[in-house]
Amino acid sequence: MSASQQRQGTMEPHFTWARQNVLACHDCDLLLNRPARPGRFACPRCGAVLGDSDGHAPETSLALVLAGVIAFIIANAHPVVGLDANGLRSSTTLIGCALTLFDQQMPAIGALVLFTAVLVPALELGAQLYLLAPLCLGLRPPGFARMMRLARVAHPWGMVEVFLLGTLVALVKLAHLARVEPGIGLWCFFALITLLAANASRFNPALLWERYASCRPLT
């Protein structure tokens, strides 16, 4: 690293490797030349996958993230499930469930539901939208490295599928006590889980860094 780069703080390790067409295996640290043709390739020493197919382009991930944002908004705006017992009807959203837990003196559980099923998925979708939208337009988003780190840290804490599984178990147990009506929110949560899983399987940090290196700065 040159003295001028140290003073300006503009040098980014991954960006430099991409420029030099050299890759470091993320599992065994073996340095090897980047293949001339894009496609799936693996480390010759440990077998770790270092490159993927063109189908994992950022544009595909952006489409999944946008669909996930729409599903997330609808899922939290409409009731997850409705109950009808002896003419008494009740329905609520996921946020309404968390607030009810606060009212019933269970703040820890309510906070856990809000954090893992609402805040973390929103944070993950927002971070990926912030990263992918400018890259697909040929622009470098400011704070790219920090947002990449945030997206990776947030992903393991998102537990929408755990909440949905608990909801299904509760519905089965309540089926003989009341009439259970799945709401729009429940179906949107199914869609959200599918979209998040599909996007996670395509998330390729190396590919995003390559696109970042080829984009122009956002001024």
CSV table of C-alpha atoms in Angstrom, one decimal:
chain,number,residue,atom,x,y,z
A,1,MET,CA,0.0,0.0,0.0
A,2,SER,CA,1.5,3.3,-1.0
A,3,ALA,CA,1.8,6.3,1.4
A,4,SER,CA,-0.7,8.3,-0.6
A,5,GLN,CA,-3.3,5.6,-0.4
A,6,GLN,CA,-2.7,5.2,3.3
A,7,ARG,CA,-3.3,8.9,3.8
A,8,GLN,CA,-6.5,8.9,1.7
A,9,GLY,CA,-7.8,5.6,3.0
A,10,THR,CA,-9.2,4.7,-0.4
A,11,MET,CA,-7.5,1.3,-0.9
A,12,GLU,CA,-9.8,-1.7,-0.4
A,13,PRO,CA,-8.2,-5.2,-0.5
A,14,HIS,CA,-10.9,-7.0,-2.5
A,15,PHE,CA,-11.0,-4.2,-5.0
A,16,THR,CA,-7.2,-4.4,-5.5
A,17,TRP,CA,-7.3,-8.2,-6.0
A,18,ALA,CA,-10.1,-7.8,-8.6
A,19,ARG,CA,-7.9,-5.3,-10.5
A,20,GLN,CA,-5.0,-7.6,-10.5
A,21,ASN,CA,-7.0,-10.7,-11.7
A,22,VAL,CA,-5.8,-12.6,-8.6
A,23,LEU,CA,-8.1,-14.4,-6.3
A,24,ALA,CA,-7.5,-15.6,-2.7
A,25,CYS,CA,-9.4,-18.7,-1.7
A,26,HIS,CA,-11.6,-17.9,1.2
A,27,ASP,CA,-11.1,-21.4,2.7
A,28,CYS,CA,-7.3,-22.1,2.3
A,29,ASP,CA,-5.9,-18.7,1.2
A,30,LEU,CA,-4.4,-20.1,-1.9
A,31,LEU,CA,-3.7,-17.4,-4.5
A,32,LEU,CA,-4.6,-18.2,-8.1
A,33,ASN,CA,-5.3,-16.4,-11.3
A,34,ARG,CA,-8.9,-15.5,-12.2
A,35,PRO,CA,-10.2,-17.6,-15.2
A,36,ALA,CA,-10.5,-15.7,-18.4
A,37,ARG,CA,-14.1,-16.8,-18.9
A,38,PRO,CA,-16.8,-16.3,-16.3
A,39,GLY,CA,-18.4,-19.4,-14.9
A,40,ARG,CA,-18.3,-21.8,-12.1
A,41,PHE,CA,-14.8,-22.7,-10.9
A,42,ALA,CA,-13.3,-24.1,-7.7
A,43,CYS,CA,-10.0,-23.9,-5.7
A,44,PRO,CA,-7.7,-26.7,-7.0
A,45,ARG,CA,-6.3,-27.3,-3.5
A,46,CYS,CA,-9.4,-27.5,-1.2
A,47,GLY,CA,-12.3,-27.5,-3.7
A,48,ALA,CA,-14.0,-24.4,-2.4
A,49,VAL,CA,-16.3,-22.8,-5.0
A,50,LEU,CA,-14.8,-19.4,-5.9
A,51,GLY,CA,-16.8,-18.4,-8.9
A,52,ASP,CA,-20.4,-19.0,-10.0
A,53,SER,CA,-22.4,-18.9,-13.1
A,54,ASP,CA,-23.8,-15.8,-14.9
A,55,GLY,CA,-27.3,-16.6,-13.6
A,56,HIS,CA,-26.2,-15.2,-10.2
A,57,ALA,CA,-25.8,-11.7,-11.6
A,58,PRO,CA,-26.7,-8.8,-9.4
A,59,GLU,CA,-29.7,-8.0,-11.6
A,60,THR,CA,-31.3,-11.3,-10.6
A,61,SER,CA,-30.6,-10.7,-6.9
A,62,LEU,CA,-32.1,-7.2,-7.2
A,63,ALA,CA,-35.3,-8.6,-8.7
A,64,LEU,CA,-35.6,-11.1,-5.8
A,65,VAL,CA,-34.9,-8.3,-3.2
A,66,LEU,CA,-37.5,-6.0,-4.7
A,67,ALA,CA,-40.1,-8.8,-4.7
A,68,GLY,CA,-39.1,-9.5,-1.1
A,69,VAL,CA,-39.6,-5.9,-0.1
A,70,ILE,CA,-43.1,-6.0,-1.5
A,71,ALA,CA,-43.9,-9.3,0.2
A,72,PHE,CA,-42.5,-7.9,3.5
A,73,ILE,CA,-44.6,-4.8,3.4
A,74,ILE,CA,-47.8,-6.7,2.6
A,75,ALA,CA,-47.1,-9.3,5.2
A,76,ASN,CA,-46.8,-6.7,7.9
A,77,ALA,CA,-49.7,-4.6,6.8
A,78,HIS,CA,-52.3,-7.4,6.7
A,79,PRO,CA,-53.5,-9.9,9.4
A,80,VAL,CA,-51.5,-13.1,9.6
A,81,VAL,CA,-54.4,-15.1,10.8
A,82,GLY,CA,-58.0,-14.6,12.0
A,83,LEU,CA,-60.0,-16.5,14.7
A,84,ASP,CA,-63.7,-16.9,14.9
A,85,ALA,CA,-65.0,-18.4,18.2
A,86,ASN,CA,-68.7,-18.3,19.0
A,87,GLY,CA,-69.2,-15.2,16.9
A,88,LEU,CA,-66.2,-13.4,18.4
A,89,ARG,CA,-63.7,-12.5,15.6
A,90,SER,CA,-60.2,-11.5,16.1
A,91,SER,CA,-57.2,-10.9,13.8
A,92,THR,CA,-53.9,-9.3,14.1
A,93,THR,CA,-50.6,-8.6,12.2
A,94,LEU,CA,-47.2,-9.7,13.2
A,95,ILE,CA,-46.4,-6.4,14.8
A,96,GLY,CA,-49.7,-6.5,16.6
A,97,CYS,CA,-48.7,-9.9,18.0
A,98,ALA,CA,-45.5,-8.4,19.4
A,99,LEU,CA,-47.4,-5.5,21.0
A,100,THR,CA,-49.8,-7.9,22.6
A,101,LEU,CA,-47.0,-9.7,24.2
A,102,PHE,CA,-45.7,-6.4,25.7
A,103,ASP,CA,-49.2,-5.8,27.0
A,104,GLN,CA,-49.4,-9.2,28.6
A,105,GLN,CA,-46.2,-8.6,30.6
A,106,MET,CA,-43.9,-10.6,28.3
A,107,PRO,CA,-41.6,-7.9,27.0
A,108,ALA,CA,-38.6,-10.2,26.3
A,109,ILE,CA,-40.6,-12.4,24.0
A,110,GLY,CA,-42.2,-9.4,22.3
A,111,ALA,CA,-38.9,-7.8,21.7
A,112,LEU,CA,-37.5,-11.1,20.4
A,113,VAL,CA,-40.3,-11.4,17.9
A,114,LEU,CA,-39.9,-7.8,16.8
A,115,PHE,CA,-36.2,-8.1,16.4
A,116,THR,CA,-35.9,-11.5,14.6
A,117,ALA,CA,-39.1,-11.4,12.5
A,118,VAL,CA,-39.5,-7.6,11.7
A,119,LEU,CA,-36.4,-5.5,12.3
A,120,VAL,CA,-33.7,-8.0,11.0
A,121,PRO,CA,-35.5,-8.9,7.8
A,122,ALA,CA,-36.1,-5.2,7.1
A,123,LEU,CA,-32.5,-4.4,7.8
A,124,GLU,CA,-31.3,-7.3,5.5
A,125,LEU,CA,-33.6,-6.3,2.7
A,126,GLY,CA,-32.7,-2.6,3.0
A,127,ALA,CA,-28.9,-3.3,3.0
A,128,GLN,CA,-29.1,-5.5,-0.1
A,129,LEU,CA,-31.3,-3.0,-1.9
A,130,TYR,CA,-28.8,-0.3,-1.0
A,131,LEU,CA,-26.0,-2.4,-2.5
A,132,LEU,CA,-27.7,-3.8,-5.5
A,133,ALA,CA,-29.7,-0.9,-7.0
A,134,PRO,CA,-26.7,1.4,-7.6
A,135,LEU,CA,-24.5,-1.4,-8.9
A,136,CYS,CA,-27.2,-2.4,-11.5
A,137,LEU,CA,-27.2,1.3,-12.6
A,138,GLY,CA,-23.4,1.3,-12.9
A,139,LEU,CA,-22.8,3.4,-9.7
A,140,ARG,CA,-20.7,2.7,-6.6
A,141,PRO,CA,-22.8,3.1,-3.5
A,142,PRO,CA,-21.0,5.0,-0.6
A,143,GLY,CA,-20.1,2.8,2.3
A,144,PHE,CA,-20.1,-0.3,0.2
A,145,ALA,CA,-17.8,-2.4,2.5
A,146,ARG,CA,-19.8,-1.5,5.7
A,147,MET,CA,-23.2,-2.4,4.0
A,148,MET,CA,-21.7,-5.7,2.8
A,149,ARG,CA,-20.7,-6.5,6.3
A,150,LEU,CA,-24.1,-5.4,7.7
A,151,ALA,CA,-25.9,-7.7,5.2
A,152,ARG,CA,-23.8,-10.7,6.1
A,153,VAL,CA,-24.1,-10.1,9.9
A,154,ALA,CA,-27.9,-9.5,9.8
A,155,HIS,CA,-28.8,-12.7,7.7
A,156,PRO,CA,-28.3,-15.3,10.5
A,157,TRP,CA,-30.5,-13.4,12.9
A,158,GLY,CA,-33.6,-13.3,10.6
A,159,MET,CA,-36.0,-16.0,11.8
A,160,VAL,CA,-39.2,-15.4,9.9
A,161,GLU,CA,-39.4,-19.1,9.1
A,162,VAL,CA,-39.3,-19.9,12.9
A,163,PHE,CA,-42.1,-17.6,13.5
A,164,LEU,CA,-44.1,-19.0,10.7
A,165,LEU,CA,-43.5,-22.6,11.9
A,166,GLY,CA,-44.8,-21.6,15.4
A,167,THR,CA,-47.8,-20.0,13.9
A,168,LEU,CA,-48.7,-23.2,12.0
A,169,VAL,CA,-48.4,-25.3,15.1
A,170,ALA,CA,-50.6,-22.9,17.0
A,171,LEU,CA,-53.2,-23.0,14.2
A,172,VAL,CA,-53.3,-26.8,14.3
A,173,LYS,CA,-53.9,-26.7,18.1
A,174,LEU,CA,-56.6,-24.1,17.9
A,175,ALA,CA,-58.4,-25.7,15.0
A,176,HIS,CA,-60.8,-27.6,17.3
A,177,LEU,CA,-61.5,-24.6,19.5
A,178,ALA,CA,-62.2,-21.9,16.9
A,179,ARG,CA,-62.5,-21.3,13.2
A,180,VAL,CA,-59.1,-20.4,11.9
A,181,GLU,CA,-58.8,-18.2,8.8
A,182,PRO,CA,-55.3,-17.7,7.3
A,183,GLY,CA,-54.8,-14.1,6.3
A,184,ILE,CA,-53.1,-12.4,3.5
A,185,GLY,CA,-50.1,-11.8,5.7
A,186,LEU,CA,-49.6,-15.5,6.2
A,187,TRP,CA,-49.3,-16.2,2.5
A,188,CYS,CA,-47.0,-13.2,2.0
A,189,PHE,CA,-44.7,-14.6,4.8
A,190,PHE,CA,-44.5,-17.9,2.8
A,191,ALA,CA,-43.5,-15.9,-0.3
A,192,LEU,CA,-41.0,-13.8,1.8
A,193,ILE,CA,-39.3,-16.9,3.1
A,194,THR,CA,-39.0,-18.4,-0.4
A,195,LEU,CA,-37.6,-15.1,-1.8
A,196,LEU,CA,-35.1,-14.7,1.1
A,197,ALA,CA,-33.9,-18.3,0.7
A,198,ALA,CA,-33.5,-17.9,-3.1
A,199,ASN,CA,-31.6,-14.6,-2.7
A,200,ALA,CA,-29.4,-16.1,0.0
A,201,SER,CA,-28.4,-19.0,-2.2
A,202,ARG,CA,-27.4,-16.5,-4.9
A,203,PHE,CA,-25.6,-13.9,-2.7
A,204,ASN,CA,-22.0,-13.8,-4.0
A,205,PRO,CA,-19.8,-11.2,-2.3
A,206,ALA,CA,-17.0,-11.7,-4.8
A,207,LEU,CA,-19.3,-11.0,-7.8
A,208,LEU,CA,-20.6,-7.8,-6.1
A,209,TRP,CA,-17.0,-6.7,-5.5
A,210,GLU,CA,-16.2,-7.3,-9.2
A,211,ARG,CA,-19.2,-5.2,-10.2
A,212,TYR,CA,-18.2,-2.5,-7.7
A,213,ALA,CA,-14.8,-2.3,-9.3
A,214,SER,CA,-16.2,-1.8,-12.7
A,215,CYS,CA,-18.8,0.9,-11.7
A,216,ARG,CA,-18.2,4.7,-11.6
A,217,PRO,CA,-18.2,6.6,-8.3
A,218,LEU,CA,-21.5,8.1,-7.2
A,219,THR,CA,-21.0,11.9,-7.1
